[in-house]
PDB file of C-alpha atoms in Angstrom:
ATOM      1  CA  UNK A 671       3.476   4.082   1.256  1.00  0.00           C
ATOM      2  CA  UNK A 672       0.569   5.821   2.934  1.00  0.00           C
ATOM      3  CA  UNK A 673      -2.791   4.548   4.228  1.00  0.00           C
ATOM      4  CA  UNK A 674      -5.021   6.197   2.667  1.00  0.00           C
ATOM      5  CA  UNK A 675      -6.488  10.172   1.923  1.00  0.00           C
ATOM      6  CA  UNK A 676      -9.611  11.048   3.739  1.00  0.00           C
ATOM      7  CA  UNK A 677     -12.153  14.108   2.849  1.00  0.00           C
ATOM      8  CA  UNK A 678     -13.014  14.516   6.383  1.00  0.00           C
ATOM      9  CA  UNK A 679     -10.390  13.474   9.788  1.00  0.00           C
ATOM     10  CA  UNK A 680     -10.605  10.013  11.077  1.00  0.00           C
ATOM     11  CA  UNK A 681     -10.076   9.966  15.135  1.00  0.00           C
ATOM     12  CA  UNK A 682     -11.495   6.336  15.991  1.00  0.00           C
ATOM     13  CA  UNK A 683     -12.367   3.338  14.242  1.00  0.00           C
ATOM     14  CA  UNK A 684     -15.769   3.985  14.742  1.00  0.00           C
ATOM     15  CA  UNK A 685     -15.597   6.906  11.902  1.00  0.00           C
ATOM     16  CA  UNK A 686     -14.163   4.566   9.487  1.00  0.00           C
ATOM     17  CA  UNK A 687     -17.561   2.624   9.519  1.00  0.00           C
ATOM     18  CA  UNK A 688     -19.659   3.643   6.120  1.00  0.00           C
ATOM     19  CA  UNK A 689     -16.718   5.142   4.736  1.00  0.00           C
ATOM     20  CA  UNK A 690     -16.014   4.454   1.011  1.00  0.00           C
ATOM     21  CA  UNK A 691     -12.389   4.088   0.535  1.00  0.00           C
ATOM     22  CA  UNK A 692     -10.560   3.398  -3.025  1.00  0.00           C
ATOM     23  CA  UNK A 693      -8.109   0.069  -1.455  1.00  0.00           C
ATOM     24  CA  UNK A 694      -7.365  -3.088  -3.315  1.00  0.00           C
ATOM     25  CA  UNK A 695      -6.391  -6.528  -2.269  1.00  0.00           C
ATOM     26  CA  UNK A 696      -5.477  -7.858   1.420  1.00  0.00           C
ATOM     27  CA  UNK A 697      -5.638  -4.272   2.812  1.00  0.00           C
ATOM     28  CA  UNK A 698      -9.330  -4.227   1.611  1.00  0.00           C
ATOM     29  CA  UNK A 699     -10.180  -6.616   3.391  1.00  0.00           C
ATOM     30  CA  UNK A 700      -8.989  -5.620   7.029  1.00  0.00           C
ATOM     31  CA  UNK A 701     -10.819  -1.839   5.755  1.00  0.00           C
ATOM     32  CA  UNK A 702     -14.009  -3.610   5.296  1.00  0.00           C
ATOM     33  CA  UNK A 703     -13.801  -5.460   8.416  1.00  0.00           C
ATOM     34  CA  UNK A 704     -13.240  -2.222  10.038  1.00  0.00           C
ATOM     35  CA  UNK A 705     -16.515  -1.205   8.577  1.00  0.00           C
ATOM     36  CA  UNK A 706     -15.022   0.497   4.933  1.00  0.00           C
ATOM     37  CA  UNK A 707     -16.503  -0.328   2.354  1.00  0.00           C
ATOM     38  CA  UNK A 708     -13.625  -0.885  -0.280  1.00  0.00           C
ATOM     39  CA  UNK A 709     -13.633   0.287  -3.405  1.00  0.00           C
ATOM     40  CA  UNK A 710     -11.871  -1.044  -6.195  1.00  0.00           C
ATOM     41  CA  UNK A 711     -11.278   1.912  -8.752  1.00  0.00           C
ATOM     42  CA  UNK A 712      -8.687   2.507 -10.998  1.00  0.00           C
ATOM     43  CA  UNK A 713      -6.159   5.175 -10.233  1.00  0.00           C
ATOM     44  CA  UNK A 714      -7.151   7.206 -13.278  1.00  0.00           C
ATOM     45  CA  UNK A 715     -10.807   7.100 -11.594  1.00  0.00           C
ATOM     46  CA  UNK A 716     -10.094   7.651  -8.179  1.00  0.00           C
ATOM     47  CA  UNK A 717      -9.346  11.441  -8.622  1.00  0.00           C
ATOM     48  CA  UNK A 718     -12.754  12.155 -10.120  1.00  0.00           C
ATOM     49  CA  UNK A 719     -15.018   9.990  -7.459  1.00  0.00           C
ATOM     50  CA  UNK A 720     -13.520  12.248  -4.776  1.00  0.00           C
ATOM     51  CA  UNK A 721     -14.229  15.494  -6.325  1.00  0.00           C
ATOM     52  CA  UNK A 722     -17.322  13.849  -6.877  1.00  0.00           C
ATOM     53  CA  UNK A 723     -17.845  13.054  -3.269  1.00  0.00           C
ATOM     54  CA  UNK A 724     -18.771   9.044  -4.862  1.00  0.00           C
ATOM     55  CA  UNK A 725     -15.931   7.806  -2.522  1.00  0.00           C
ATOM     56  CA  UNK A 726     -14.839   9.255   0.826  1.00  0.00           C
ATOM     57  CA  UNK A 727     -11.250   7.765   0.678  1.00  0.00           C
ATOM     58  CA  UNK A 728      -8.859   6.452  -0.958  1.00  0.00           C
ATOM     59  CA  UNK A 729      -5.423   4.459  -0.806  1.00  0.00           C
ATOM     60  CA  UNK A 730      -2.917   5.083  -4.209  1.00  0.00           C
ATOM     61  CA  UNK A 731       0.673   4.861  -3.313  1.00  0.00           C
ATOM     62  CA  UNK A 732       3.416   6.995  -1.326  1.00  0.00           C
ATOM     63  CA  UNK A 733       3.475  10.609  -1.353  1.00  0.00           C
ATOM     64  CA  UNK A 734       5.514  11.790  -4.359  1.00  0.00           C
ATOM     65  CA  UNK A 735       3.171   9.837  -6.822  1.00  0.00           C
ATOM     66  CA  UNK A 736       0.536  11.167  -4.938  1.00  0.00           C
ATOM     67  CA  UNK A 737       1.441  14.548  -5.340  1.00  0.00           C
ATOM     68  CA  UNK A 738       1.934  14.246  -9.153  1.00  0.00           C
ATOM     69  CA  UNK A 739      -1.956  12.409  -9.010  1.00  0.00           C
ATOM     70  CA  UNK A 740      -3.131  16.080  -7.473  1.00  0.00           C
ATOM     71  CA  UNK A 741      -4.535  14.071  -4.213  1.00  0.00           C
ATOM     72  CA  UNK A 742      -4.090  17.220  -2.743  1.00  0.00           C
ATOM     73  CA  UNK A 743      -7.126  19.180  -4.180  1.00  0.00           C
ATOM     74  CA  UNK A 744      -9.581  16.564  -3.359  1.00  0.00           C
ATOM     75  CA  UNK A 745      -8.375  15.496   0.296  1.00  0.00           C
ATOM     76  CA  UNK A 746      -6.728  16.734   2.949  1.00  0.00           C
ATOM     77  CA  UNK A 747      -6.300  14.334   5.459  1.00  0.00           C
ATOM     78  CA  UNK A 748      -3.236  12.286   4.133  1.00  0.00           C
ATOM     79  CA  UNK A 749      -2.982   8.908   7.268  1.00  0.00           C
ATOM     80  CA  UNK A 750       0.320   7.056   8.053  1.00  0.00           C
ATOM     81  CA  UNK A 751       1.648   4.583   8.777  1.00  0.00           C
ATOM     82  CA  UNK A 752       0.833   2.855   4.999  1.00  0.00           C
ATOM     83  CA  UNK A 753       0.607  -0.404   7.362  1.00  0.00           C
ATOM     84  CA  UNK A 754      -1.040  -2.492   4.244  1.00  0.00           C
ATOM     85  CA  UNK A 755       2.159  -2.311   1.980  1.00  0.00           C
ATOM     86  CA  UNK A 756       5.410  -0.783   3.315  1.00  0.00           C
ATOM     87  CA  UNK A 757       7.152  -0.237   0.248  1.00  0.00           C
ATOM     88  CA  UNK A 758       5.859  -0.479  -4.012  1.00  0.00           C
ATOM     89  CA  UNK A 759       8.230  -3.832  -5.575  1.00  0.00           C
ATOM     90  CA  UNK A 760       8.537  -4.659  -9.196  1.00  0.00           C
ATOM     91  CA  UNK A 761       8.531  -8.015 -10.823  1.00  0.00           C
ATOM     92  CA  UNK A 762       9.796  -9.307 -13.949  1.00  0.00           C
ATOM     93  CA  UNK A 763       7.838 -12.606 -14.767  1.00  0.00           C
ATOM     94  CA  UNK A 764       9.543 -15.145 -17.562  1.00  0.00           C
ATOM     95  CA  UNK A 765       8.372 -17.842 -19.015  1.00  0.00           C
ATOM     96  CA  UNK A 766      10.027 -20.592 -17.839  1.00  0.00           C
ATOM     97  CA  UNK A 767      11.143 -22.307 -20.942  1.00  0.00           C
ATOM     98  CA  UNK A 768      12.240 -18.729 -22.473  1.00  0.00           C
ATOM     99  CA  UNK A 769      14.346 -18.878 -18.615  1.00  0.00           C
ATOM    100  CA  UNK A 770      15.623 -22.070 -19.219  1.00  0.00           C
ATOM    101  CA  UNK A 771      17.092 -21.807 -23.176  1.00  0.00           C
ATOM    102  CA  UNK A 772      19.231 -18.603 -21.757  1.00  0.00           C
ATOM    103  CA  UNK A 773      23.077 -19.109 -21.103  1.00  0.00           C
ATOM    104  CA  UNK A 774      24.407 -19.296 -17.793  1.00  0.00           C
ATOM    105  CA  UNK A 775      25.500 -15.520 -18.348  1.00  0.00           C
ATOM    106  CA  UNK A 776      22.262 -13.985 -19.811  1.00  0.00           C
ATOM    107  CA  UNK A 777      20.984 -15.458 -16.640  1.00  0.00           C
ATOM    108  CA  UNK A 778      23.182 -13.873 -14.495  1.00  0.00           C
ATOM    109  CA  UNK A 779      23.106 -10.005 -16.594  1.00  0.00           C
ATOM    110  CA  UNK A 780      19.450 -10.406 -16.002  1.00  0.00           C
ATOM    111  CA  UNK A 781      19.416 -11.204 -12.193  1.00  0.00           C
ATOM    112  CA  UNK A 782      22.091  -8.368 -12.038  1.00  0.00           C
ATOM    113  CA  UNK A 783      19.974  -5.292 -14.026  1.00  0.00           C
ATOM    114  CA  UNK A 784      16.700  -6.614 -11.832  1.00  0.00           C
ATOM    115  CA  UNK A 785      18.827  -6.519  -8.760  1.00  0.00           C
ATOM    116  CA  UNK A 786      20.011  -3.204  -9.660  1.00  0.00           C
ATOM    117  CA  UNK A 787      16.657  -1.511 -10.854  1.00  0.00           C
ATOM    118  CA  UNK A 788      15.487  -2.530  -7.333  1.00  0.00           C
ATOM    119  CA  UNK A 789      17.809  -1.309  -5.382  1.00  0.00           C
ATOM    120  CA  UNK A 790      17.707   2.184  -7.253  1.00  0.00           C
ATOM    121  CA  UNK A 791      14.027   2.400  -7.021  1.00  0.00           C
ATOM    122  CA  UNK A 792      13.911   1.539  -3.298  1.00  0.00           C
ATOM    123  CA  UNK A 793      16.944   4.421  -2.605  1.00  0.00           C
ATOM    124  CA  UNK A 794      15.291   7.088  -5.207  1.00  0.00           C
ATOM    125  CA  UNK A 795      11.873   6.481  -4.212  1.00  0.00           C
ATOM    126  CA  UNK A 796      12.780   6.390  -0.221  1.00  0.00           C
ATOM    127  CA  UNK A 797      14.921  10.033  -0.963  1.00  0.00           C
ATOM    128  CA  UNK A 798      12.050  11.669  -3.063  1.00  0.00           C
ATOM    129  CA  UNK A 799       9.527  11.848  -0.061  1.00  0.00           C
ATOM    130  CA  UNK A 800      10.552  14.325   2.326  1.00  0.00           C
ATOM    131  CA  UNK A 801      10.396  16.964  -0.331  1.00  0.00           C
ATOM    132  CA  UNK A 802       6.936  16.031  -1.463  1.00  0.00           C
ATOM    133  CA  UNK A 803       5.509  15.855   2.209  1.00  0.00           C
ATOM    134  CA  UNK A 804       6.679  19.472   2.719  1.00  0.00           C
ATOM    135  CA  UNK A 805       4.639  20.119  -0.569  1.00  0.00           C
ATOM    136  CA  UNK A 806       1.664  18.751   0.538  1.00  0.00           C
ATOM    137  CA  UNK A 807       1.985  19.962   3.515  1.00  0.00           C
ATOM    138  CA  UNK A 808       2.154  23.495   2.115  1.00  0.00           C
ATOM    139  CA  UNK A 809      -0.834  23.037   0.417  1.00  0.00           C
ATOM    140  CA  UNK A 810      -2.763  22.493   2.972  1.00  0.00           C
ATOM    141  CA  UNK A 811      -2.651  18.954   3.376  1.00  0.00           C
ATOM    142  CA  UNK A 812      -2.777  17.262   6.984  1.00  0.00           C
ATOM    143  CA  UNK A 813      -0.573  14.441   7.946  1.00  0.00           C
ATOM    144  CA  UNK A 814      -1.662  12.300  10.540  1.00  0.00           C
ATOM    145  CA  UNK A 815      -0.668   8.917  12.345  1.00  0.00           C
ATOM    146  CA  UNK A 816      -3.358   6.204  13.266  1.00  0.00           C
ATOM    147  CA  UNK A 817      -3.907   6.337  16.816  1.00  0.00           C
ATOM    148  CA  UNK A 818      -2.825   2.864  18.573  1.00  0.00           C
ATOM    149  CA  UNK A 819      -6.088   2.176  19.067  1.00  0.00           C
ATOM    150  CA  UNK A 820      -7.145   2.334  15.204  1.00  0.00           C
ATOM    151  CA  UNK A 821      -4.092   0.456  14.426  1.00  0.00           C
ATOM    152  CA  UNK A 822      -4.429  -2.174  17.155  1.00  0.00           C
ATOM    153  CA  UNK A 823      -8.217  -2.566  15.121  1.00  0.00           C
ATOM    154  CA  UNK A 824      -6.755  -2.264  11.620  1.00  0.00           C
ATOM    155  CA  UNK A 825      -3.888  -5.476  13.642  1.00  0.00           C
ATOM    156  CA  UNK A 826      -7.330  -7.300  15.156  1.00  0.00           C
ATOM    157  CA  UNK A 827      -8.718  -7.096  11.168  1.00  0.00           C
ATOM    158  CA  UNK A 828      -5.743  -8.859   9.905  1.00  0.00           C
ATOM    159  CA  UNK A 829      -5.523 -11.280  11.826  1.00  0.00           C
ATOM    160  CA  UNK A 830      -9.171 -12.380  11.786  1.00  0.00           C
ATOM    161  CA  UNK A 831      -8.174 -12.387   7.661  1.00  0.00           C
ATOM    162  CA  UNK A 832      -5.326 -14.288   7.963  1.00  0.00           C
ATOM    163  CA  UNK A 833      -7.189 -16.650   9.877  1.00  0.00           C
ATOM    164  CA  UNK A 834      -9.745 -16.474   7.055  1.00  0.00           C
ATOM    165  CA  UNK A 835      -7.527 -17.328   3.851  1.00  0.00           C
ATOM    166  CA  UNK A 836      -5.409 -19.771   6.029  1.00  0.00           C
ATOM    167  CA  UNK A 837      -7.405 -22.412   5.091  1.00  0.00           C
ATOM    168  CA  UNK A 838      -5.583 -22.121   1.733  1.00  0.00           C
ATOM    169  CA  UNK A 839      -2.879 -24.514   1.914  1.00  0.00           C
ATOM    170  CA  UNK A 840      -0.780 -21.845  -0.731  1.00  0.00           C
ATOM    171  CA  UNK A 841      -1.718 -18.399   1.507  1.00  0.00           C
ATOM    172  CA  UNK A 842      -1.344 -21.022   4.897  1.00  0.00           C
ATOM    173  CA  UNK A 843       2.427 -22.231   3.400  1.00  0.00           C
ATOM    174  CA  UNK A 844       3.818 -18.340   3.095  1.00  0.00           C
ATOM    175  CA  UNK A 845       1.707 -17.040   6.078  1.00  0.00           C
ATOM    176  CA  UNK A 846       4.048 -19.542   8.182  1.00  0.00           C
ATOM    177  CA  UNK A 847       6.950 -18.634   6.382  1.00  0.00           C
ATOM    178  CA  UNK A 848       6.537 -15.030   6.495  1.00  0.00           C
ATOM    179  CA  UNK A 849       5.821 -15.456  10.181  1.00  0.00           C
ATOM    180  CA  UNK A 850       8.906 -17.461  10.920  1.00  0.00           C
ATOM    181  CA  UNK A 851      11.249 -14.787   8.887  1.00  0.00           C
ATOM    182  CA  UNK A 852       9.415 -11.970  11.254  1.00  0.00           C
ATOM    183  CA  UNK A 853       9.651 -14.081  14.523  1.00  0.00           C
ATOM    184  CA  UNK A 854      13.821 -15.138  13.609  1.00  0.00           C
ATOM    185  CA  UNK A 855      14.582 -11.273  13.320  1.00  0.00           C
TER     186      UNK A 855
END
């Protein structure tokens, strides 16, 4: 995943502030407490409010999906790393009773093709990348890396939301686990 597509270069936290930047979720809210103000468009709509100049920014996916979206034509300052969400994951949500009247092996044939499908999307979608880069790159696009100092700000930002939604006993309870998992490794 990227961060984010920028109309104009970004070379200090201080030219993030007043931005308007297409993000959604927990990686809004460290942009807005960088000064962003987030946006919360629909893919089919971010396209148009950049060629529109109605939003400065914006955040979609990783590069190949980008690419097919046309990013390209309406930005062409393309930031990495994508420090809000390393890598897209799909979910397959059952209801529980529907869960719990399947066999043993229906079970198992359904852990196995969810198991699979992930595993081919992470290897596909990792492989596809390199190729679209060079094709954004060739038409014109620039590919930058945050400075340390914008990503020690965009580190600062998280932290101060953690600390925010933390006093949610749900967000506090996989916070701590997350943390241990990262901490053990």
């Amino acid at each position: 995943e990227a961060s984010g597509w920028f109309r104009e270069p970004i070379n200090s936290v201080e030219e993030l502030k007043g931005k308007k930047m297409r993000f959604f979720g927990l990686g809004a809210r460290v942009m807005e407490k960088l000064g962003v103000s987030a946006q919360t468009l629909p893919v089919g709509d971010t396209v148009p409010a950049l060629e529109l100049g109605t939003i400065d920014a914006a955040e979609i996916s990783m590069p190949a999906l980008d690419l097919k979206l046309g990013m390209q034509a309406y930005a062409k300052h393309y930031y990495f790393p994508g420090w809000h969400q390393q890598t897209s994951l799909f979910s397959l949500l059952i209801n529980r009773d529907v869960w719990d009247s399947l066999s043993e092996r229906n079970k198992m044939a359904v852990n196995e093709v969810c198991r699979s499908a992930v595993t081919e999307s992470i290897a596909w979608g990792e492989a596809i990348q390199f190729e679209a880069l060079q094709e954004l790159t060739e038409a014109g696009v620039t590919l930058h890396k945050w400075s340390p100092e914008v990503l020690e700000a965009m580190e600062a930002a998280w932290g101060e939301v953690v600390e925010e939604l933390s006093a949610d006993a749900d967000f506090a309870k996989v916070w701590k686990s997350y943390s241990d998992f990262r901490s053990a490794h």
